[in-house]
Amino acid sequence: MGEKIQTIAMIGAGFMGIQIASRAAVHGFSVRMFDVNTDILKAAADGVKNYNDMHFQTNEGDPEKAMALVTYHEDLADALKGADLAIEAIPEELDLKKKVFAELDKLAGPDTILATNSSSIPISKIEGAVTRKDKVMNIHFYIPIPRIYAVDLMRGSETSDDTFNKVDQWVRDINCMPLIVKKECMGFVLNRLWRSIKKDALKIWAGGHADIECVDRGWMIFTGMPLGPFGAMDYVGLDVVYDIEMSYYKDSGDKDDKPPQALKDMVDRGELGVKTGRGFYDWSNPPFFSPDFLDPKKK
Ligand SMILES: NC(=O)c1ccc[n+]([C@@H]2O[C@H](COP(=O)([O-])OP(=O)(O)OC[C@H]3O[C@@H](n4cnc5c(N)ncnc54)[C@H](O)[C@@H]3O)[C@@H](O)[C@H]2O)c1
């Protein structure tokens, strides 16, 4: 195996980019962030600070040092300088990801590993856009990254052992647990399980079979989790959920996989979840951290 991964280029400074960058910096890695939207890039520093504050509640790392390790770049080639690993966290659209991978392939150094944080798209569908097929793979994180430390790892058709082992080691170095996909799988490991729950939760709601609160309460009581599927989707972002579900649908062509129109209507109305203050729930008065939500006498 060659040198260890030391410097990360984070492509996309949105919800996931901020959290991945933060986790890497907390564990001592230099992170060079890029986003096509300069306003988002400027706002990313505040996001990194907020997530770093969350990390430090778990007593990992040093906040001041971590903040200093993240730099912000308006030029993609600049962001890629010296990067051992570039992680893409841009919207869940196959054509866009292919276009960006082609740019990364052209601009990054010859040894840079290119990875996607896609929630559903196997790297084998993107790898045709690059010449370095041995240096690409899926690295899929879960939110909230400071707390959920599982990460799916999946190879493309030509990913080398050297690439895979370096990334596996890096994931362990940021104190995450790699979940290794042995044979290509739409949705990886944990996310595939989450997908089947999400798909049926949406069907129960869109078919008018039960209210979202009922589904979430059942789930939370059964699993002991602090969120049910609808609360979790509100955190992910309903635009992102819709794109992910469409990605599964496009892959299978099975009508049963098509996300409900009611979800698309919410996205079109701008009801995207926590980030817009309204999704399945009203986030101006979040129900999840109130014990009342699970008290039968109060409902
Ligand atoms: N939201 C989640 O819970 C979650 C969890 C795991 C994985 N993911 C995956 O991570 C990816 C990003 O999701 P997100 O929730 O961070 O989305 P987001 O919308 O918050 O962020 C995407 C960012 O990409 C930027 N962008 C768009 N085109 C770009 C380009 N050509 N170059 C650089 N930046 C570009 C946008 O300006 C935006 O800031 C998606 O593939 C999603 O499926 C999301």
Short mmCIF file of C-alpha atoms and ligand atoms in Angstrom, two decimals:
data_model
loop_
_atom_site.label_atom_id
_atom_site.label_comp_id
_atom_site.label_asym_id
_atom_site.label_seq_id
_atom_site.Cartn_x
_atom_site.Cartn_y
_atom_site.Cartn_z
CA MET A 1 0.00 0.00 0.00
CA GLY A 2 1.25 3.50 -0.85
CA GLU A 3 1.25 6.57 1.38
CA LYS A 4 -1.63 7.16 3.80
CA ILE A 5 -4.43 9.62 3.02
CA GLN A 6 -3.67 12.98 4.60
CA THR A 7 -5.42 15.74 2.68
CA ILE A 8 -9.09 15.68 1.65
CA ALA A 9 -10.80 17.76 -1.03
CA MET A 10 -14.51 18.14 -0.19
CA ILE A 11 -16.56 18.74 -3.33
CA GLY A 12 -19.91 20.23 -2.29
CA ALA A 13 -20.20 22.27 0.90
CA GLY A 14 -23.87 21.52 1.60
CA PHE A 15 -25.44 19.52 4.40
CA MET A 16 -23.18 16.47 3.99
CA GLY A 17 -20.02 18.26 2.83
CA ILE A 18 -19.90 20.33 6.00
CA GLN A 19 -20.30 17.30 8.24
CA ILE A 20 -17.76 15.12 6.41
CA ALA A 21 -15.23 17.98 6.38
CA SER A 22 -15.80 18.57 10.04
CA ARG A 23 -15.35 14.93 11.04
CA ALA A 24 -12.13 14.70 9.00
CA ALA A 25 -10.72 17.90 10.52
CA VAL A 26 -11.60 16.85 14.06
CA HIS A 27 -9.40 13.81 13.49
CA GLY A 28 -6.50 15.89 12.23
CA PHE A 29 -6.94 15.79 8.43
CA SER A 30 -6.58 18.89 6.25
CA VAL A 31 -9.74 19.59 4.26
CA ARG A 32 -10.02 21.79 1.18
CA MET A 33 -13.66 22.65 0.47
CA PHE A 34 -15.22 23.60 -2.86
CA ASP A 35 -18.78 24.44 -3.91
CA VAL A 36 -20.10 25.95 -7.16
CA ASN A 37 -22.28 28.23 -5.06
CA THR A 38 -19.99 30.83 -3.46
CA ASP A 39 -22.65 31.89 -0.91
CA ILE A 40 -22.89 28.29 0.30
CA LEU A 41 -19.09 28.08 0.41
CA LYS A 42 -18.92 31.26 2.50
CA ALA A 43 -21.60 29.96 4.88
CA ALA A 44 -19.80 26.61 5.20
CA ALA A 45 -17.38 27.95 7.83
CA ASP A 46 -20.30 28.51 10.24
CA GLY A 47 -21.60 25.02 9.47
CA VAL A 48 -18.20 23.49 10.17
CA LYS A 49 -18.05 25.39 13.47
CA ASN A 50 -21.52 24.12 14.51
CA TYR A 51 -20.66 20.54 13.67
CA ASN A 52 -17.32 20.81 15.36
CA ASP A 53 -19.16 21.96 18.49
CA MET A 54 -21.24 18.77 18.22
CA HIS A 55 -18.09 16.66 17.86
CA PHE A 56 -16.59 18.16 20.94
CA GLN A 57 -19.62 17.21 22.97
CA THR A 58 -18.37 13.69 22.26
CA ASN A 59 -14.90 14.72 23.48
CA GLU A 60 -13.17 14.04 20.18
CA GLY A 61 -10.37 16.34 19.02
CA ASP A 62 -9.54 19.98 19.59
CA PRO A 63 -12.01 22.57 18.19
CA GLU A 64 -9.50 25.32 17.48
CA LYS A 65 -7.09 23.02 15.65
CA ALA A 66 -9.93 21.45 13.63
CA MET A 67 -11.30 24.79 12.46
CA ALA A 68 -7.83 25.80 11.27
CA LEU A 69 -7.50 22.62 9.18
CA VAL A 70 -10.43 23.49 6.86
CA THR A 71 -9.84 25.89 3.97
CA TYR A 72 -12.37 27.20 1.44
CA HIS A 73 -11.71 27.44 -2.31
CA GLU A 74 -13.75 29.05 -5.09
CA ASP A 75 -11.68 27.30 -7.75
CA LEU A 76 -11.93 23.52 -8.18
CA ALA A 77 -8.33 23.02 -9.32
CA ASP A 78 -7.17 24.98 -6.27
CA ALA A 79 -9.31 22.83 -3.94
CA LEU A 80 -7.79 19.67 -5.41
CA LYS A 81 -4.16 20.76 -4.84
CA GLY A 82 -2.33 18.11 -2.84
CA ALA A 83 -5.52 16.10 -2.19
CA ASP A 84 -5.06 12.38 -1.56
CA LEU A 85 -8.82 11.83 -1.54
CA ALA A 86 -11.60 13.91 -3.13
CA ILE A 87 -15.10 13.20 -1.79
CA GLU A 88 -18.04 14.39 -3.86
CA ALA A 89 -21.24 15.38 -2.00
CA ILE A 90 -23.26 17.19 -4.65
CA PRO A 91 -26.95 16.54 -5.56
CA GLU A 92 -28.11 12.98 -6.22
CA GLU A 93 -28.23 13.26 -10.04
CA LEU A 94 -26.29 10.73 -12.07
CA ASP A 95 -25.49 13.03 -15.02
CA LEU A 96 -24.27 15.80 -12.73
CA LYS A 97 -22.08 13.40 -10.76
CA LYS A 98 -20.59 12.04 -14.01
CA LYS A 99 -19.83 15.57 -15.20
CA VAL A 100 -18.14 16.46 -11.91
CA PHE A 101 -16.14 13.20 -11.84
CA ALA A 102 -14.86 13.98 -15.35
CA GLU A 103 -13.72 17.41 -14.09
CA LEU A 104 -12.11 15.88 -11.00
CA ASP A 105 -10.29 13.32 -13.15
CA LYS A 106 -8.90 16.09 -15.33
CA LEU A 107 -7.87 18.47 -12.55
CA ALA A 108 -6.74 16.22 -9.68
CA GLY A 109 -3.24 14.80 -9.31
CA PRO A 110 -2.77 11.33 -10.84
CA ASP A 111 -2.81 9.57 -7.44
CA THR A 112 -5.88 11.28 -6.00
CA ILE A 113 -8.66 8.84 -5.09
CA LEU A 114 -12.12 10.04 -6.19
CA ALA A 115 -15.10 8.99 -4.07
CA THR A 116 -18.81 9.68 -4.05
CA ASN A 117 -21.00 10.09 -0.98
CA SER A 118 -24.06 9.24 -3.12
CA SER A 119 -26.91 7.65 -1.16
CA SER A 120 -27.86 5.24 -3.89
CA ILE A 121 -25.71 5.41 -7.05
CA PRO A 122 -23.02 2.71 -7.29
CA ILE A 123 -19.67 4.10 -8.41
CA SER A 124 -19.80 1.62 -11.32
CA LYS A 125 -22.42 3.90 -12.91
CA ILE A 126 -20.11 6.94 -12.61
CA GLU A 127 -16.68 5.40 -13.30
CA GLY A 128 -17.08 5.62 -17.10
CA ALA A 129 -16.49 9.37 -16.72
CA VAL A 130 -12.90 8.89 -15.48
CA THR A 131 -9.66 7.37 -16.73
CA ARG A 132 -8.51 6.26 -13.23
CA LYS A 133 -11.09 3.50 -12.70
CA ASP A 134 -8.76 1.84 -10.17
CA LYS A 135 -8.97 4.92 -7.92
CA VAL A 136 -12.73 5.43 -7.48
CA MET A 137 -15.23 4.14 -4.91
CA ASN A 138 -18.35 4.78 -2.83
CA ILE A 139 -17.89 6.20 0.69
CA HIS A 140 -21.34 6.71 2.18
CA PHE A 141 -21.82 8.56 5.48
CA TYR A 142 -24.89 8.71 7.74
CA ILE A 143 -26.36 11.73 9.51
CA PRO A 144 -25.69 13.15 11.98
CA ILE A 145 -22.06 12.37 11.17
CA PRO A 146 -20.71 13.40 14.59
CA ARG A 147 -22.87 10.70 16.21
CA ILE A 148 -23.61 7.99 13.60
CA TYR A 149 -20.16 6.62 12.87
CA ALA A 150 -21.07 3.86 10.36
CA VAL A 151 -19.78 4.34 6.78
CA ASP A 152 -20.60 2.12 3.78
CA LEU A 153 -17.66 1.32 1.49
CA MET A 154 -18.18 -0.10 -2.00
CA ARG A 155 -15.82 -0.73 -4.90
CA GLY A 156 -16.31 0.00 -8.58
CA SER A 157 -15.59 -2.61 -11.27
CA GLU A 158 -11.83 -1.89 -11.23
CA THR A 159 -11.12 -0.39 -7.80
CA SER A 160 -7.68 -1.56 -6.70
CA ASP A 161 -6.94 -3.13 -3.32
CA ASP A 162 -4.55 -0.26 -2.67
CA THR A 163 -7.36 2.31 -3.14
CA PHE A 164 -9.81 0.31 -1.06
CA ASN A 165 -7.36 -0.32 1.78
CA LYS A 166 -6.26 3.33 1.95
CA VAL A 167 -9.88 4.48 2.18
CA ASP A 168 -10.76 1.77 4.69
CA GLN A 169 -7.83 2.94 6.86
CA TRP A 170 -8.86 6.60 6.52
CA VAL A 171 -12.42 5.78 7.59
CA ARG A 172 -11.02 4.04 10.68
CA ASP A 173 -8.68 7.00 11.28
CA ILE A 174 -11.68 9.34 11.54
CA ASN A 175 -13.08 6.90 14.11
CA CYS A 176 -15.79 5.46 11.87
CA MET A 177 -16.88 1.86 11.38
CA PRO A 178 -16.57 0.70 7.75
CA LEU A 179 -19.51 -1.41 6.51
CA ILE A 180 -17.96 -3.26 3.60
CA VAL A 181 -20.05 -4.22 0.58
CA LYS A 182 -18.65 -7.48 -0.80
CA LYS A 183 -20.67 -7.50 -4.03
CA GLU A 184 -22.23 -4.41 -5.63
CA CYS A 185 -25.53 -3.56 -4.02
CA MET A 186 -27.90 -0.66 -4.78
CA GLY A 187 -28.11 1.12 -1.41
CA PHE A 188 -24.95 -0.47 0.04
CA VAL A 189 -25.41 -2.11 3.47
CA LEU A 190 -27.23 -0.05 6.10
CA ASN A 191 -28.74 2.38 3.62
CA ARG A 192 -30.47 -0.47 1.81
CA LEU A 193 -32.21 -1.44 5.04
CA TRP A 194 -33.16 2.18 5.67
CA ARG A 195 -34.46 2.39 2.10
CA SER A 196 -36.97 -0.42 2.56
CA ILE A 197 -38.29 1.18 5.74
CA LYS A 198 -38.52 4.58 4.07
CA LYS A 199 -40.26 3.19 0.98
CA ASP A 200 -42.99 1.47 3.00
CA ALA A 201 -43.38 4.37 5.42
CA LEU A 202 -44.06 6.62 2.40
CA LYS A 203 -46.59 4.10 1.04
CA ILE A 204 -48.43 3.92 4.38
CA TRP A 205 -48.68 7.73 4.45
CA ALA A 206 -49.44 8.37 0.76
CA GLY A 207 -52.01 5.55 0.69
CA GLY A 208 -53.82 7.16 3.64
CA HIS A 209 -53.37 4.03 5.78
CA ALA A 210 -52.02 5.80 8.88
CA ASP A 211 -50.73 9.19 10.04
CA ILE A 212 -47.01 9.96 10.08
CA GLU A 213 -47.08 10.38 13.87
CA CYS A 214 -48.48 6.87 14.21
CA VAL A 215 -45.73 5.35 12.04
CA ASP A 216 -43.01 7.31 13.85
CA ARG A 217 -44.30 6.54 17.34
CA GLY A 218 -44.50 2.83 16.53
CA TRP A 219 -40.97 2.87 15.18
CA MET A 220 -39.55 4.85 18.10
CA ILE A 221 -41.21 2.64 20.73
CA PHE A 222 -40.14 -0.54 18.91
CA THR A 223 -36.52 0.44 18.25
CA GLY A 224 -35.84 2.94 21.04
CA MET A 225 -34.62 5.39 18.42
CA PRO A 226 -35.13 9.14 18.97
CA LEU A 227 -36.61 9.60 15.47
CA GLY A 228 -39.09 7.71 13.31
CA PRO A 229 -38.83 7.38 9.51
CA PHE A 230 -40.70 10.64 8.81
CA GLY A 231 -38.66 12.61 11.32
CA ALA A 232 -35.50 11.16 9.83
CA MET A 233 -36.60 12.04 6.28
CA ASP A 234 -37.23 15.63 7.43
CA TYR A 235 -33.62 15.73 8.63
CA VAL A 236 -32.24 14.27 5.39
CA GLY A 237 -34.20 16.82 3.31
CA LEU A 238 -37.25 15.84 1.25
CA ASP A 239 -35.66 17.03 -2.00
CA VAL A 240 -32.74 14.69 -1.31
CA VAL A 241 -35.13 11.86 -0.33
CA TYR A 242 -37.11 12.37 -3.54
CA ASP A 243 -33.97 12.31 -5.72
CA ILE A 244 -32.76 9.15 -3.96
CA GLU A 245 -36.10 7.40 -4.44
CA MET A 246 -36.11 8.44 -8.11
CA SER A 247 -32.62 7.02 -8.45
CA TYR A 248 -33.86 3.61 -7.21
CA TYR A 249 -36.88 3.87 -9.53
CA LYS A 250 -34.73 4.74 -12.57
CA ASP A 251 -32.47 1.80 -11.76
CA SER A 252 -35.22 -0.83 -11.42
CA GLY A 253 -37.89 0.61 -13.75
CA ASP A 254 -40.37 -1.00 -11.34
CA LYS A 255 -43.50 1.14 -10.78
CA ASP A 256 -43.58 -0.04 -7.19
CA ASP A 257 -40.33 1.89 -6.61
CA LYS A 258 -41.74 5.21 -7.86
CA PRO A 259 -41.94 7.71 -4.96
CA PRO A 260 -45.47 8.99 -4.26
CA GLN A 261 -46.66 12.13 -6.07
CA ALA A 262 -47.55 13.59 -2.65
CA LEU A 263 -43.82 13.65 -1.81
CA LYS A 264 -43.03 15.44 -5.08
CA ASP A 265 -45.82 17.97 -4.30
CA MET A 266 -44.18 18.76 -0.95
CA VAL A 267 -40.82 19.30 -2.65
CA ASP A 268 -42.46 21.59 -5.23
CA ARG A 269 -44.06 23.60 -2.40
CA GLY A 270 -40.61 24.02 -0.81
CA GLU A 271 -41.53 21.86 2.19
CA LEU A 272 -38.10 20.25 2.44
CA GLY A 273 -37.95 19.37 6.13
CA VAL A 274 -35.80 20.79 8.91
CA LYS A 275 -33.82 23.03 6.53
CA THR A 276 -36.93 24.98 5.46
CA GLY A 277 -38.77 24.74 8.81
CA ARG A 278 -41.56 22.60 7.33
CA GLY A 279 -41.63 19.05 6.01
CA PHE A 280 -43.67 16.17 7.35
CA TYR A 281 -43.47 18.07 10.65
CA ASP A 282 -43.51 21.72 11.59
CA TRP A 283 -39.94 22.34 12.71
CA SER A 284 -40.75 25.67 14.30
CA ASN A 285 -41.99 23.44 17.15
CA PRO A 286 -40.02 20.17 16.86
CA PRO A 287 -41.91 17.28 18.46
CA PHE A 288 -39.07 14.81 18.83
CA PHE A 289 -37.31 16.03 21.90
CA SER A 290 -40.54 16.40 23.85
CA PRO A 291 -41.46 13.39 25.99
CA ASP A 292 -45.11 14.33 25.26
CA PHE A 293 -44.74 12.94 21.75
CA LEU A 294 -44.55 9.42 23.15
CA ASP A 295 -47.01 9.87 26.05
CA PRO A 296 -50.33 8.12 25.20
CA LYS A 297 -52.20 10.19 27.81
CA LYS A 298 -51.25 13.43 26.11
CA LYS A 299 -52.21 12.42 22.56
N1 LIG B 1 -28.83 14.47 3.24
C1 LIG B 1 -28.47 13.30 3.75
O1 LIG B 1 -28.91 12.89 4.85
C2 LIG B 1 -27.50 12.42 3.02
C3 LIG B 1 -26.92 11.32 3.67
C4 LIG B 1 -25.97 10.54 3.00
C5 LIG B 1 -25.64 10.84 1.69
N2 LIG B 1 -26.23 11.92 1.07
C6 LIG B 1 -25.83 12.20 -0.32
O2 LIG B 1 -24.87 13.27 -0.28
C7 LIG B 1 -25.00 14.07 -1.48
C8 LIG B 1 -25.21 15.51 -1.09
O3 LIG B 1 -26.38 15.62 -0.30
P1 LIG B 1 -26.63 16.91 0.64
O4 LIG B 1 -27.76 16.54 1.54
O5 LIG B 1 -25.34 17.41 1.20
O6 LIG B 1 -27.14 17.97 -0.46
P2 LIG B 1 -27.08 19.56 -0.39
O7 LIG B 1 -28.09 20.02 -1.37
O8 LIG B 1 -27.18 20.05 1.02
O9 LIG B 1 -25.60 19.93 -0.90
C9 LIG B 1 -25.18 19.76 -2.21
C10 LIG B 1 -24.17 20.86 -2.52
O10 LIG B 1 -23.57 20.59 -3.78
C11 LIG B 1 -23.32 21.84 -4.40
N3 LIG B 1 -23.09 21.61 -5.83
C12 LIG B 1 -24.00 21.45 -6.83
N4 LIG B 1 -23.36 21.24 -7.99
C13 LIG B 1 -22.03 21.27 -7.71
C14 LIG B 1 -20.85 21.10 -8.50
N5 LIG B 1 -20.92 20.90 -9.81
N6 LIG B 1 -19.65 21.20 -7.88
C15 LIG B 1 -19.57 21.43 -6.56
N7 LIG B 1 -20.64 21.61 -5.76
C16 LIG B 1 -21.86 21.50 -6.34
C17 LIG B 1 -24.55 22.66 -4.07
O11 LIG B 1 -24.30 24.04 -4.24
C18 LIG B 1 -24.78 22.26 -2.61
O12 LIG B 1 -24.12 23.11 -1.72
C19 LIG B 1 -26.13 13.44 -2.29
O13 LIG B 1 -25.59 12.54 -3.22
C20 LIG B 1 -26.95 12.69 -1.23
O14 LIG B 1 -27.67 11.61 -1.77
C21 LIG B 1 -27.13 12.72 1.70
#
